[in-house]
Amino acid sequence: MVEGSRLLRFTKMHGAGNDFIVLDLRHGAAPPSPDLCRAMADRHRGVGCDQILTVEAPRETGSVAAYRIWNSDGSPSGQCGNGARCVAAWLWREGAVKGKSFQLDSPGRSHHVERLDGGNWRISMGVPEFDPARIPLLGFDGPRDPYVIATGGSILGFGAVSMGNPHAVLEVQDLDAADVAGTGAQLQALDAFPESANIGFAQVQARDSIRLRVFERGVGETLACGSGACAAVAVLVRRGLVDRAVTVHLPGGDLHIDWPADDAPVAMAGPAAFVFEGEWLHD
Ligand SMILES: N[C@H](CCC[C@H](N)C(=O)O)C(=O)O
């Protein structure tokens, strides 16, 4: 974005249907305001997207770049798995990276990135954080599973974990019948989640396969959620319901998650697609 310009160039991308506006701020332009994020994300009056991703100068030694994330409601986030793959693909297409692997900084972590065949990317998403204080999840003095909370006349049991952003994971027997929006909004509104949370609904199909829908913080239900896929596998591995290599079937596509050991980072592999480039005309 050229300072004071009327034009803001962007790239429209998606990762398994979770869609993004990518802005190149590597030369130091200021990040978009929450109002601008909401305006660009608007699917009728703007471009339309689930999140805005900014590509910025690296924060850590050895990293190629950093990225930040804003949801369509203008709220910031600490992580976006599908977005990380799209930023990696964007940097590759820009010629900003050499070789098939490099390092990328999200707001709170650094990630090893590997280019796979067929426009797919593998991202090391970091070690899952189960300490409730660091999710954050209030009212519990240590990790447990499930957490049980009475709300709105019902009792909700869920797993909780941070991938750099907060997640709750509910195991369901029939994903198509799940009240994703109702239960999702109900959990997000709890005082127990002071920063809200992304709410995943997971149906275990086999020890290496789950179906997942995610009601995302700041957006609502998306076609895919990369950090949500990592969170769901981490919770279900700890519950002993799946093995450590799992295909996650989301409405927008499949992601492949590997969590080799409790103290190891979670690896997420999946697609990143370019849709179009454009110029946002400031009104
Ligand atoms: N809504 C999320 C950010 C985007 C996460 C998702 N799109 C992903 O692929 O991880 C949050 O507020 O934490």
Coordinates of C-alpha atoms and ligand atoms in Angstrom, one line a residue:
M1 CA 0.0 0.0 0.0
V2 CA 1.6 3.3 -1.1
E3 CA 1.3 5.8 1.7
G4 CA -1.6 8.2 1.0
S5 CA -2.4 6.4 -2.2
R6 CA -6.0 5.9 -3.3
L7 CA -5.2 2.4 -4.4
L8 CA -4.6 -0.6 -2.2
R9 CA -3.4 -3.6 -4.1
F10 CA -4.4 -7.0 -2.8
T11 CA -4.4 -10.7 -3.7
K12 CA -7.4 -12.9 -3.2
M13 CA -6.6 -16.4 -2.0
H14 CA -8.1 -19.4 -0.2
G15 CA -7.0 -22.5 1.7
A16 CA -9.6 -25.2 1.4
G17 CA -12.3 -22.6 0.9
N18 CA -11.2 -20.4 3.9
D19 CA -10.7 -17.2 2.0
F20 CA -8.4 -14.3 2.4
I21 CA -7.4 -10.9 1.2
V22 CA -3.5 -10.7 1.2
L23 CA -1.9 -7.2 1.6
D24 CA 1.9 -6.6 1.0
L25 CA 3.1 -4.5 3.9
R26 CA 6.7 -5.6 3.7
H27 CA 7.8 -2.0 3.0
G28 CA 6.4 -0.7 6.2
A29 CA 2.9 0.6 5.4
A30 CA 0.5 0.7 8.4
P31 CA -1.8 -2.2 8.9
P32 CA -5.5 -1.9 7.9
S33 CA -7.8 -0.4 10.5
P34 CA -10.6 -2.6 11.9
D35 CA -13.0 -0.4 9.8
L36 CA -11.0 -1.0 6.7
C37 CA -10.9 -4.8 7.4
R38 CA -14.6 -4.9 7.9
A39 CA -15.2 -2.9 4.6
M40 CA -12.9 -5.1 2.5
A41 CA -14.3 -8.3 4.0
D42 CA -17.9 -7.3 3.3
R43 CA -19.2 -9.9 0.8
H44 CA -21.7 -7.4 -0.8
R45 CA -20.1 -3.9 -0.5
G46 CA -16.4 -5.0 -0.5
V47 CA -14.2 -7.8 -1.8
G48 CA -15.4 -10.5 0.6
C49 CA -13.2 -12.7 2.8
D50 CA -13.0 -14.6 6.1
Q51 CA -9.7 -12.9 7.1
I52 CA -7.3 -10.2 6.0
L53 CA -3.6 -11.3 6.0
T54 CA -0.8 -8.8 6.0
V55 CA 2.7 -9.9 4.8
E56 CA 5.3 -7.9 6.7
A57 CA 9.1 -7.7 7.4
P58 CA 10.4 -10.7 9.3
R59 CA 10.5 -10.5 13.1
E60 CA 12.9 -13.4 13.8
T61 CA 16.4 -14.0 12.5
G62 CA 16.2 -16.5 9.7
S63 CA 12.6 -15.8 8.8
V64 CA 11.7 -14.7 5.3
A65 CA 8.6 -12.6 6.4
A66 CA 6.0 -12.2 9.1
Y67 CA 2.2 -12.3 8.8
R68 CA -0.6 -10.9 10.8
I69 CA -4.3 -11.8 10.8
W70 CA -7.6 -9.9 11.1
N71 CA -11.0 -11.5 11.1
S72 CA -13.8 -10.2 8.9
D73 CA -15.3 -8.4 12.0
G74 CA -12.0 -6.5 12.3
S75 CA -10.7 -8.4 15.3
P76 CA -7.1 -9.6 15.4
S77 CA -5.9 -13.1 15.8
G78 CA -2.6 -14.8 16.8
Q79 CA -2.8 -17.6 14.2
C80 CA -4.4 -18.7 11.0
G81 CA -3.3 -22.1 9.6
N82 CA -4.9 -21.8 6.2
G83 CA -3.6 -18.3 6.0
A84 CA -0.1 -19.4 6.8
R85 CA -0.1 -21.7 3.7
C86 CA -1.5 -18.9 1.6
V87 CA 1.2 -16.5 2.8
A88 CA 3.8 -19.1 2.0
A89 CA 2.4 -19.6 -1.5
W90 CA 2.2 -15.8 -2.0
L91 CA 5.9 -15.4 -1.0
W92 CA 6.9 -18.2 -3.4
R93 CA 5.0 -16.6 -6.3
E94 CA 6.6 -13.2 -5.5
G95 CA 10.0 -14.9 -5.8
A96 CA 10.8 -13.9 -2.2
V97 CA 12.0 -17.4 -1.2
K98 CA 14.6 -19.8 -2.5
G99 CA 14.5 -23.5 -2.1
K100 CA 11.5 -25.6 -1.0
S101 CA 11.5 -24.7 2.7
F102 CA 11.8 -21.5 4.7
Q103 CA 10.8 -19.9 8.0
L104 CA 7.8 -17.6 8.6
D105 CA 6.7 -15.6 11.6
S106 CA 3.1 -15.5 12.9
P107 CA 2.3 -13.0 15.7
G108 CA 3.5 -15.4 18.4
R109 CA 5.5 -18.1 16.9
S110 CA 8.0 -19.0 14.0
H111 CA 7.1 -21.7 11.6
H112 CA 9.0 -24.1 9.4
V113 CA 7.3 -24.1 5.9
E114 CA 7.8 -26.7 3.3
R115 CA 6.5 -26.6 -0.3
L116 CA 4.9 -29.9 -1.4
D117 CA 3.7 -31.1 -4.8
G118 CA 0.5 -29.8 -6.4
G119 CA 0.3 -26.4 -4.8
N120 CA 0.3 -27.9 -1.3
W121 CA 2.2 -26.7 1.7
R122 CA 3.2 -28.1 5.1
I123 CA 3.4 -25.7 8.0
S124 CA 4.8 -26.5 11.5
M125 CA 2.1 -25.0 13.7
G126 CA 3.9 -25.2 17.0
V127 CA 3.3 -27.3 20.1
P128 CA -0.4 -27.2 21.3
E129 CA -0.8 -25.3 24.6
F130 CA -3.2 -27.0 27.0
D131 CA -2.6 -24.8 30.1
P132 CA -6.1 -23.1 30.5
A133 CA -4.4 -19.8 31.6
R134 CA -2.6 -19.6 28.3
I135 CA -5.5 -20.5 26.1
P136 CA -7.1 -18.4 27.8
L137 CA -9.9 -20.3 29.6
L138 CA -10.9 -19.0 33.0
G139 CA -12.3 -20.8 36.0
F140 CA -10.1 -23.9 35.9
D141 CA -6.8 -24.4 37.8
G142 CA -5.3 -26.8 35.3
P143 CA -5.8 -28.7 32.1
R144 CA -8.7 -31.2 32.1
D145 CA -10.7 -33.1 29.5
P146 CA -13.4 -32.6 29.1
Y147 CA -14.1 -29.1 30.6
V148 CA -17.7 -29.1 31.7
I149 CA -19.8 -25.9 31.8
A150 CA -23.5 -25.4 32.5
T151 CA -24.9 -22.7 30.3
G152 CA -28.3 -21.7 29.0
G153 CA -29.9 -24.7 30.6
S154 CA -27.5 -27.2 29.0
I155 CA -24.3 -28.9 30.1
L156 CA -21.5 -28.5 27.6
G157 CA -18.3 -30.7 27.6
F158 CA -15.4 -29.7 25.5
G159 CA -11.6 -29.9 25.0
A160 CA -9.6 -26.6 24.9
V161 CA -6.2 -25.8 23.5
S162 CA -4.3 -22.8 22.0
M163 CA -2.5 -23.0 18.7
G164 CA -1.5 -19.4 19.1
N165 CA -5.3 -18.7 19.1
P166 CA -8.0 -20.1 21.4
H167 CA -10.0 -23.3 20.5
A168 CA -12.7 -25.3 22.1
V169 CA -13.4 -28.7 20.6
L170 CA -16.7 -30.7 21.0
E171 CA -16.9 -34.3 19.9
V172 CA -20.3 -35.0 18.2
Q173 CA -21.8 -38.3 16.9
D174 CA -23.6 -36.6 14.0
L175 CA -21.9 -33.6 12.6
D176 CA -24.7 -32.8 10.1
A177 CA -27.1 -32.5 13.0
A178 CA -24.8 -30.3 15.1
D179 CA -26.1 -26.8 16.1
V180 CA -22.8 -25.3 15.0
A181 CA -23.9 -21.6 15.0
G182 CA -26.1 -21.9 18.1
T183 CA -23.7 -23.8 20.3
G184 CA -20.7 -22.0 18.8
A185 CA -22.1 -18.6 19.7
Q186 CA -23.1 -19.8 23.1
L187 CA -19.6 -21.0 24.0
Q188 CA -17.9 -17.9 22.5
A189 CA -20.1 -15.7 24.8
L190 CA -19.0 -17.4 28.0
D191 CA -17.0 -15.3 30.5
A192 CA -14.8 -18.4 30.7
F193 CA -13.4 -17.4 27.2
P194 CA -12.3 -13.8 27.9
E195 CA -10.9 -13.5 24.3
S196 CA -13.7 -15.6 22.8
A197 CA -12.6 -18.8 21.0
N198 CA -12.9 -20.8 17.8
I199 CA -15.4 -23.6 18.3
G200 CA -14.7 -26.9 16.6
F201 CA -17.3 -29.8 16.2
A202 CA -15.5 -33.0 15.4
Q203 CA -17.0 -36.4 14.4
V204 CA -14.5 -39.3 14.6
Q205 CA -14.8 -41.6 11.6
A206 CA -11.7 -43.8 12.2
R207 CA -8.4 -43.6 14.1
D208 CA -6.9 -41.7 11.1
S209 CA -10.0 -39.7 9.9
I210 CA -12.3 -37.1 11.3
R211 CA -15.0 -34.7 10.0
L212 CA -14.8 -31.2 11.4
R213 CA -16.8 -28.0 11.2
V214 CA -15.6 -24.8 12.9
F215 CA -17.5 -21.8 14.1
E216 CA -14.7 -19.3 14.0
R217 CA -14.1 -16.3 16.3
G218 CA -14.7 -13.1 14.4
V219 CA -16.3 -14.8 11.4
G220 CA -18.8 -17.6 12.1
E221 CA -18.7 -20.9 10.4
T222 CA -16.0 -21.1 7.7
L223 CA -15.4 -23.8 5.0
A224 CA -12.1 -24.7 6.7
C225 CA -10.0 -23.8 9.7
G226 CA -6.4 -24.8 9.7
S227 CA -5.6 -24.1 13.4
G228 CA -9.0 -25.6 14.2
A229 CA -7.9 -28.9 12.5
C230 CA -4.7 -28.9 14.5
A231 CA -6.7 -28.2 17.7
A232 CA -9.2 -30.9 17.1
V233 CA -6.5 -33.6 16.4
A234 CA -4.6 -32.5 19.5
V235 CA -7.6 -32.8 21.8
L236 CA -8.7 -36.2 20.2
V237 CA -5.2 -37.6 20.4
R238 CA -5.1 -36.8 24.1
R239 CA -8.5 -38.4 24.5
G240 CA -7.1 -41.5 22.9
L241 CA -9.7 -41.5 20.1
V242 CA -7.4 -41.0 17.1
D243 CA -3.8 -41.8 16.1
R244 CA -1.2 -39.1 15.6
A245 CA -1.6 -38.9 11.8
V246 CA -5.1 -37.8 10.9
T247 CA -6.9 -36.6 7.7
V248 CA -9.4 -33.9 8.7
H249 CA -12.3 -33.6 6.3
L250 CA -13.7 -30.1 6.4
P251 CA -16.6 -28.7 4.3
G252 CA -14.1 -26.9 2.0
G253 CA -11.5 -29.7 1.7
D254 CA -9.1 -32.0 3.5
L255 CA -6.1 -31.2 5.7
H256 CA -3.5 -33.7 6.9
I257 CA -2.4 -33.3 10.5
D258 CA 0.5 -35.0 12.2
W259 CA 1.4 -34.7 15.8
P260 CA 4.3 -37.0 16.4
A261 CA 4.6 -36.6 20.2
D262 CA 3.0 -34.5 23.0
D263 CA 6.0 -32.2 23.1
A264 CA 6.4 -31.9 19.3
P265 CA 4.9 -29.3 17.0
V266 CA 1.8 -30.2 15.0
A267 CA 2.3 -30.3 11.3
M268 CA -0.5 -29.3 9.0
A269 CA -0.5 -30.0 5.2
G270 CA -3.0 -28.7 2.7
P271 CA -3.7 -26.5 -0.4
A272 CA -3.2 -22.8 -1.0
A273 CA -4.9 -21.3 -4.1
F274 CA -4.7 -17.9 -5.9
V275 CA -8.0 -16.5 -7.1
F276 CA -7.4 -12.9 -8.4
E277 CA -5.5 -9.7 -7.8
G278 CA -7.2 -6.3 -7.5
E279 CA -7.1 -2.8 -6.3
W280 CA -9.2 -1.5 -3.4
L281 CA -10.4 2.0 -4.3
H282 CA -10.6 4.1 -1.2
D283 CA -14.0 5.7 -1.0
Ligands
LIG1 N1 -10.8 -16.9 13.5 C1 -9.5 -17.2 14.0 C2 -8.4 -16.8 13.0 C3 -8.4 -17.6 11.7 C4 -8.2 -19.0 11.9 C5 -8.5 -19.9 10.7 N2 -9.0 -19.3 9.6 C6 -7.3 -20.9 10.4 O1 -7.2 -21.3 9.3 O2 -6.6 -21.2 11.4 C7 -9.3 -16.5 15.4 O3 -9.9 -15.5 15.6 O4 -8.5 -17.1 16.2

